Coordinates of C-alpha atoms in Angstrom, one line a residue:
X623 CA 51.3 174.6 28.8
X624 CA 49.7 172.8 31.5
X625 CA 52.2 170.2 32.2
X626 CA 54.4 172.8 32.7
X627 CA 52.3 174.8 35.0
X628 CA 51.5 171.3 37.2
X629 CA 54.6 170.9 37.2
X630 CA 55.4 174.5 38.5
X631 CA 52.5 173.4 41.7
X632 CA 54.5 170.6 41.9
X633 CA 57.8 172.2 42.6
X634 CA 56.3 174.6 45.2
X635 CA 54.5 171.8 47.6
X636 CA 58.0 170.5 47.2
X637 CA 59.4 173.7 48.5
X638 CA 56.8 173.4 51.1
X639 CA 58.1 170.3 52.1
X640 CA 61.3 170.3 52.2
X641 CA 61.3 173.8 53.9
X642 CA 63.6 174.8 51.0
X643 CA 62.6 178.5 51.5
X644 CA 65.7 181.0 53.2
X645 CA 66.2 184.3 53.9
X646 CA 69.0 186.2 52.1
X647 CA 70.5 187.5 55.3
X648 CA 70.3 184.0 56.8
X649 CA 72.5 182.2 53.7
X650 CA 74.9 185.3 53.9
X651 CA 75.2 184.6 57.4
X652 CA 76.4 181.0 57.0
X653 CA 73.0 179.7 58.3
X654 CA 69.7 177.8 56.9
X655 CA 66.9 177.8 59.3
X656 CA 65.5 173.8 59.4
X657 CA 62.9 172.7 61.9
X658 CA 62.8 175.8 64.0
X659 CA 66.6 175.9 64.0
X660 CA 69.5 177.5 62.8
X661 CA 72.3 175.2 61.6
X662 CA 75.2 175.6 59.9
X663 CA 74.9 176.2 55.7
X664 CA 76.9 173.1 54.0
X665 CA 75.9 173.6 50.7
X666 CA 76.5 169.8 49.8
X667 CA 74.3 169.5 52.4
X668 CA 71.4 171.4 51.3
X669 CA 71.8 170.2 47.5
X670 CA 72.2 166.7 48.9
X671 CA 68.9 166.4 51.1
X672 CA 66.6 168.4 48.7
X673 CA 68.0 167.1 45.8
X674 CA 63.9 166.2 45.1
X675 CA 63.2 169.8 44.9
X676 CA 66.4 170.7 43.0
X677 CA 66.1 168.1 40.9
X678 CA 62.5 169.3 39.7
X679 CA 63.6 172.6 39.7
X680 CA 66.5 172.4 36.7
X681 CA 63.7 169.9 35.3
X682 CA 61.1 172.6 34.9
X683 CA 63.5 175.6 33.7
X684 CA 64.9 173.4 31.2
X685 CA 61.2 171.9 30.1
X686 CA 60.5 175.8 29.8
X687 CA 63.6 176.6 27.6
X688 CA 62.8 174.0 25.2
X689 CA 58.7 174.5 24.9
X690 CA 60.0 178.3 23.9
X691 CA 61.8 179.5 21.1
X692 CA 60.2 177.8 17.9
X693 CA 61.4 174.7 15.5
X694 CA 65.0 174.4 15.6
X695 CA 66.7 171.0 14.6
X696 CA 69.4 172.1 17.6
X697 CA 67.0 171.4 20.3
X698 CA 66.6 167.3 19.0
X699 CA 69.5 166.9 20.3
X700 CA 69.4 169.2 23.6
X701 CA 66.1 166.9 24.4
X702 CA 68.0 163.7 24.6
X703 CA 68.8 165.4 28.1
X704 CA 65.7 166.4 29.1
X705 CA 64.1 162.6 28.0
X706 CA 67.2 161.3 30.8
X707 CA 65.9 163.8 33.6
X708 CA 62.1 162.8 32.7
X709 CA 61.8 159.3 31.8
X710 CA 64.6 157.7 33.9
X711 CA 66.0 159.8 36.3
X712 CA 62.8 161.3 37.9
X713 CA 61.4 157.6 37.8
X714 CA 64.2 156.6 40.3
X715 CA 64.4 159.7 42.4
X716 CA 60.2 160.1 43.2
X717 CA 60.2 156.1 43.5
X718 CA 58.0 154.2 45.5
X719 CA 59.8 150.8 43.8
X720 CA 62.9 151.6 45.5
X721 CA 64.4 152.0 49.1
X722 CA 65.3 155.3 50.8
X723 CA 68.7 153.5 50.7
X724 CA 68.9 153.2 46.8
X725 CA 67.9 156.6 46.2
X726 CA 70.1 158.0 48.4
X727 CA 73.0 156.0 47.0
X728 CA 72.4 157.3 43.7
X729 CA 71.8 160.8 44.5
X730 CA 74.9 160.3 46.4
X731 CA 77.0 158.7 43.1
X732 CA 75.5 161.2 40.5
X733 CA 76.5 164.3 43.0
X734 CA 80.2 163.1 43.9
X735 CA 80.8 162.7 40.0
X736 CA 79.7 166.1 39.5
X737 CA 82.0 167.4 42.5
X738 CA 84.6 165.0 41.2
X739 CA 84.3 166.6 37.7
X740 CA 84.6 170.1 38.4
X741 CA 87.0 169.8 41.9
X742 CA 90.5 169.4 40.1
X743 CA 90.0 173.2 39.0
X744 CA 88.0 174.4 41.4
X745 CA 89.2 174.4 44.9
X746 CA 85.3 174.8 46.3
X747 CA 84.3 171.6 44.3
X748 CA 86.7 169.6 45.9
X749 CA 86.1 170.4 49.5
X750 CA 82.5 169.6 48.8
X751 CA 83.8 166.2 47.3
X752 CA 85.5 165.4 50.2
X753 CA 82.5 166.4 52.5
X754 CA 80.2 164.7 51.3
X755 CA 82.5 161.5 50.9
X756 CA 82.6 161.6 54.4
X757 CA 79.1 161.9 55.0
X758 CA 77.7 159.3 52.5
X759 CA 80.5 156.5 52.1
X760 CA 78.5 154.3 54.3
X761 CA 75.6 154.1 51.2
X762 CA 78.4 152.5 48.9
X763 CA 79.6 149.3 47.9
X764 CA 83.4 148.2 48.7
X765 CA 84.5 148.8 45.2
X766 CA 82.2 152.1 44.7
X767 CA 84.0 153.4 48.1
X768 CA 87.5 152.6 46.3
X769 CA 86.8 154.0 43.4
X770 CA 85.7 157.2 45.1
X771 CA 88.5 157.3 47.7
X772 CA 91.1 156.7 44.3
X773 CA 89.2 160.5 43.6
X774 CA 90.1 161.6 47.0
X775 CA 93.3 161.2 46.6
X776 CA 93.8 162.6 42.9
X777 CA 92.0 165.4 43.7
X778 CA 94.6 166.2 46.4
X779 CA 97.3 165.8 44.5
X780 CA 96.1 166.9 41.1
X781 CA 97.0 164.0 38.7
X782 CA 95.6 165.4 35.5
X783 CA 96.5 162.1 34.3
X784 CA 94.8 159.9 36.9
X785 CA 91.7 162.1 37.3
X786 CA 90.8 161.4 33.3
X787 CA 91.0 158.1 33.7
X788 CA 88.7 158.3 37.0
X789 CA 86.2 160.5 35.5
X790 CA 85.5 157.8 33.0
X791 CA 85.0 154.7 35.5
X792 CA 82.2 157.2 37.8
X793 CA 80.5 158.4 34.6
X794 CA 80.3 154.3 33.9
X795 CA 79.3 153.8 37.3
X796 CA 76.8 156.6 37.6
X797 CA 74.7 155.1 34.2
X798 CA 75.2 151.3 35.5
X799 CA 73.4 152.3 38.9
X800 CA 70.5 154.6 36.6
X801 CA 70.0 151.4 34.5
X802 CA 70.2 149.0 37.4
X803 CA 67.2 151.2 39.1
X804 CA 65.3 151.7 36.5
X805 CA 64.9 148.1 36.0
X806 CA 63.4 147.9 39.2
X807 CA 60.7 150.7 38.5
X808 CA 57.7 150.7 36.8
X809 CA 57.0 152.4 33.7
X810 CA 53.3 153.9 33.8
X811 CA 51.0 152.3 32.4
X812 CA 50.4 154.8 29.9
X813 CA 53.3 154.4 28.4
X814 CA 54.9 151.2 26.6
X815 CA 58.3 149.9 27.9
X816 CA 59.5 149.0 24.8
X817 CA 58.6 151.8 23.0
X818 CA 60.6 154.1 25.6
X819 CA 63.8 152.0 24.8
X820 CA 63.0 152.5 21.5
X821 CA 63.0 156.3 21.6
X822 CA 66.3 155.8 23.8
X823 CA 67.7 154.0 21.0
X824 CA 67.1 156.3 18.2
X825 CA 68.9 159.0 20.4
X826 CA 71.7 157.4 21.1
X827 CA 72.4 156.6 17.1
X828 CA 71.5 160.3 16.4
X829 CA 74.2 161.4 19.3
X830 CA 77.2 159.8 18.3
X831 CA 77.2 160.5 14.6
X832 CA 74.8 158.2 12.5
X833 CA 75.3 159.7 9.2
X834 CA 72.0 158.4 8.1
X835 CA 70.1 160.2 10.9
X836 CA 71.9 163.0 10.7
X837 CA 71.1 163.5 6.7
X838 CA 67.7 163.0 7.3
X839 CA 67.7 165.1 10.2
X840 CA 69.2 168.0 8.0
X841 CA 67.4 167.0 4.7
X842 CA 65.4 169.4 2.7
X843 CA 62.4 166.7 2.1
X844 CA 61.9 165.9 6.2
X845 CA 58.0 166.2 6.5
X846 CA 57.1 169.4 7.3
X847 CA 56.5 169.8 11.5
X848 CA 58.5 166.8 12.2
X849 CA 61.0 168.7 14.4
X850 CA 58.0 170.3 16.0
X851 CA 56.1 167.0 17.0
X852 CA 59.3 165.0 17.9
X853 CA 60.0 168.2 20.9
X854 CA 56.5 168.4 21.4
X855 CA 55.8 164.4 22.4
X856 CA 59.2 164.1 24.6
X857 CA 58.1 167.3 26.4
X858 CA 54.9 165.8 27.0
X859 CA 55.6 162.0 27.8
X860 CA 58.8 163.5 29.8
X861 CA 56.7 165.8 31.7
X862 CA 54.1 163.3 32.8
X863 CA 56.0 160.6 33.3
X864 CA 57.8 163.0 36.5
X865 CA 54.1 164.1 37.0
X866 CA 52.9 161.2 38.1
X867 CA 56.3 160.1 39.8
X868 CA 56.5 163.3 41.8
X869 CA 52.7 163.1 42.4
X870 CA 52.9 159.3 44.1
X871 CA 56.0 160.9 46.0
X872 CA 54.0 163.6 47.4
X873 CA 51.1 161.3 48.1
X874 CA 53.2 159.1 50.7
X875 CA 54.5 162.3 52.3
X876 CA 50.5 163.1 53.0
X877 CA 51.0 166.2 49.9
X878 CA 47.9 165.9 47.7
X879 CA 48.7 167.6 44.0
X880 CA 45.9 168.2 41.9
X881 CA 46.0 167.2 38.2
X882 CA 42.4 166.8 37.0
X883 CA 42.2 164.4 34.1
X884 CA 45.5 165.8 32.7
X885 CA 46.5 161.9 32.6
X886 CA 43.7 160.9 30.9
X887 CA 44.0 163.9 28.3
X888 CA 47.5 163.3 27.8
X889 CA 46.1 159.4 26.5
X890 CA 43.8 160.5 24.2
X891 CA 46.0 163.4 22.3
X892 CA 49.5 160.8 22.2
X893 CA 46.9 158.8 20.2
X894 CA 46.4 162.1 17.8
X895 CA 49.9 162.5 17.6
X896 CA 50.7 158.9 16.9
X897 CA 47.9 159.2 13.8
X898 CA 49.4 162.3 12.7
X899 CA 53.3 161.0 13.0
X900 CA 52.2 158.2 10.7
X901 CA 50.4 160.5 8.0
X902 CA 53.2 162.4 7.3
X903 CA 55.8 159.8 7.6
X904 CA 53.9 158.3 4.3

């Protein structure tokens, strides 16, 4: 697939970059080698200011999962992931509509509800929590630095209790500051707005139990290939849409990444595949 293999280039000049690249013998020695000096590993650290590279990383294994294997009705609902990572998270992340500020705010939200999440049973999660707490508060709001300091504490004392309730009001946060930004971002002009909240949509009903959706879902009489062509168009408006987010993002850093007229071939077969969705939808 050659989205996928762009998107593999893509990944790498990231590497380059970033100076992702260690040596095994440098990690095990509690060190990461970053502009011609060794420093101390932090792994929060090193998840936290390449999140860019990480971020595309988990994007590309989990494109490559989904592209393999065959039909399977499972994977429309594993996609609704990979449509969150391609068509709204990467659109924040590779930005050139938002501030370093904003970004870094909500790489900085998404990763302390992650630490939050798995801290109160994992001891490790909850010293990165607190380190990188420490290091980013200053990115938050006054209530976002409560609500994170109300984490502190619970995952110090272990409130099962408390940390429930906590958990919910960061998950809350972390999709009001995704939909805030994405408001501010442009959708490619390739693509139509309202036809992405539309796709959004349809998930969401199929997610949380629309018995309607579900029974055609499962149905005997679903056109034949449906499954097929609903994985096959998210993978490719997914993986274009962080193409040519990751590809403006490289451009400013002075990174040219070649993609021919993938763009422009990507146009012209959506139109197929739009033609062909209606024919056996009849």
């Amino acid at each position: 697939n050659e989205i996928l293999e762009t998107l593999k280039v893509a990944k790498e000049k990231l590497d380059s970059l970033f100076n992702t690249h260690q040596r095994i013998s440098d990690l095990r020695a509690g060190l990461v080698f970053r502009k011609g000096l060794y420093i101390p590993l932090k792994s929060h650290r090193i998840l936290i200011d390449g999140y860019e590279v990480q971020f595309l990383s988990m994007f590309n294994d989990f494109f490559s999962e989904m592209m393999n294997g065959g039909e399977n009705l499972f994977k429309e609902f594993a996609i609704r992931t990979i449509a969150e990572m391609g068509l709204k998270d990467s659109q924040i992340i590779y930005s050139s509509d938002l501030s370093d500020e904003e970004k870094n705010r909500f790489k900085t939200i998404i990763m302390l509800g992650d630490y939050a999440f798995l801290g109160f049973r994992h001891p490790g999660r909850t010293t990165e929590y607190k380190r990188l707490f420490g290091e980013q508060k200053h990115l938050l709001s006054e209530n976002q630095s409560k609500l994170f300091e109300a984490m502190d504490k619970c995952l110090t004392v272990k409130d099962y209790e408390e940390h429930k309730k906590l958990i919910k009001k960061i998950r809350k946060l972390v999709d009001s500051e995704r939909n805030d930004l994405c408001k501010k971002t442009k959708t490619p002009k390739i693509f139509r707005t309202e036809n992405i909240e539309a796709f959004f949509s349809a998930f969401s009903h199929l997610i949380h139990g629309n018995i309607i959706l579900l029974t055609d879902l499962f149905g005997t009489k679903r056109p034949k290939n449906r499954n097929r062509l609903r994985i096959t168009w998210t993978l490719m408006i997914t993986g274009v849409n962080t193409l040519i987010h990751v590809k403006g993002f490289l451009e400013r850093k002075g990174v040219k990444l070649e993609v021919g007229d993938l763009f422009e071939r990507f146009d012209e077969a959506s139109k197929e595949l739009a033609k062909y969705w209606e024919s056996i939808e009849k």
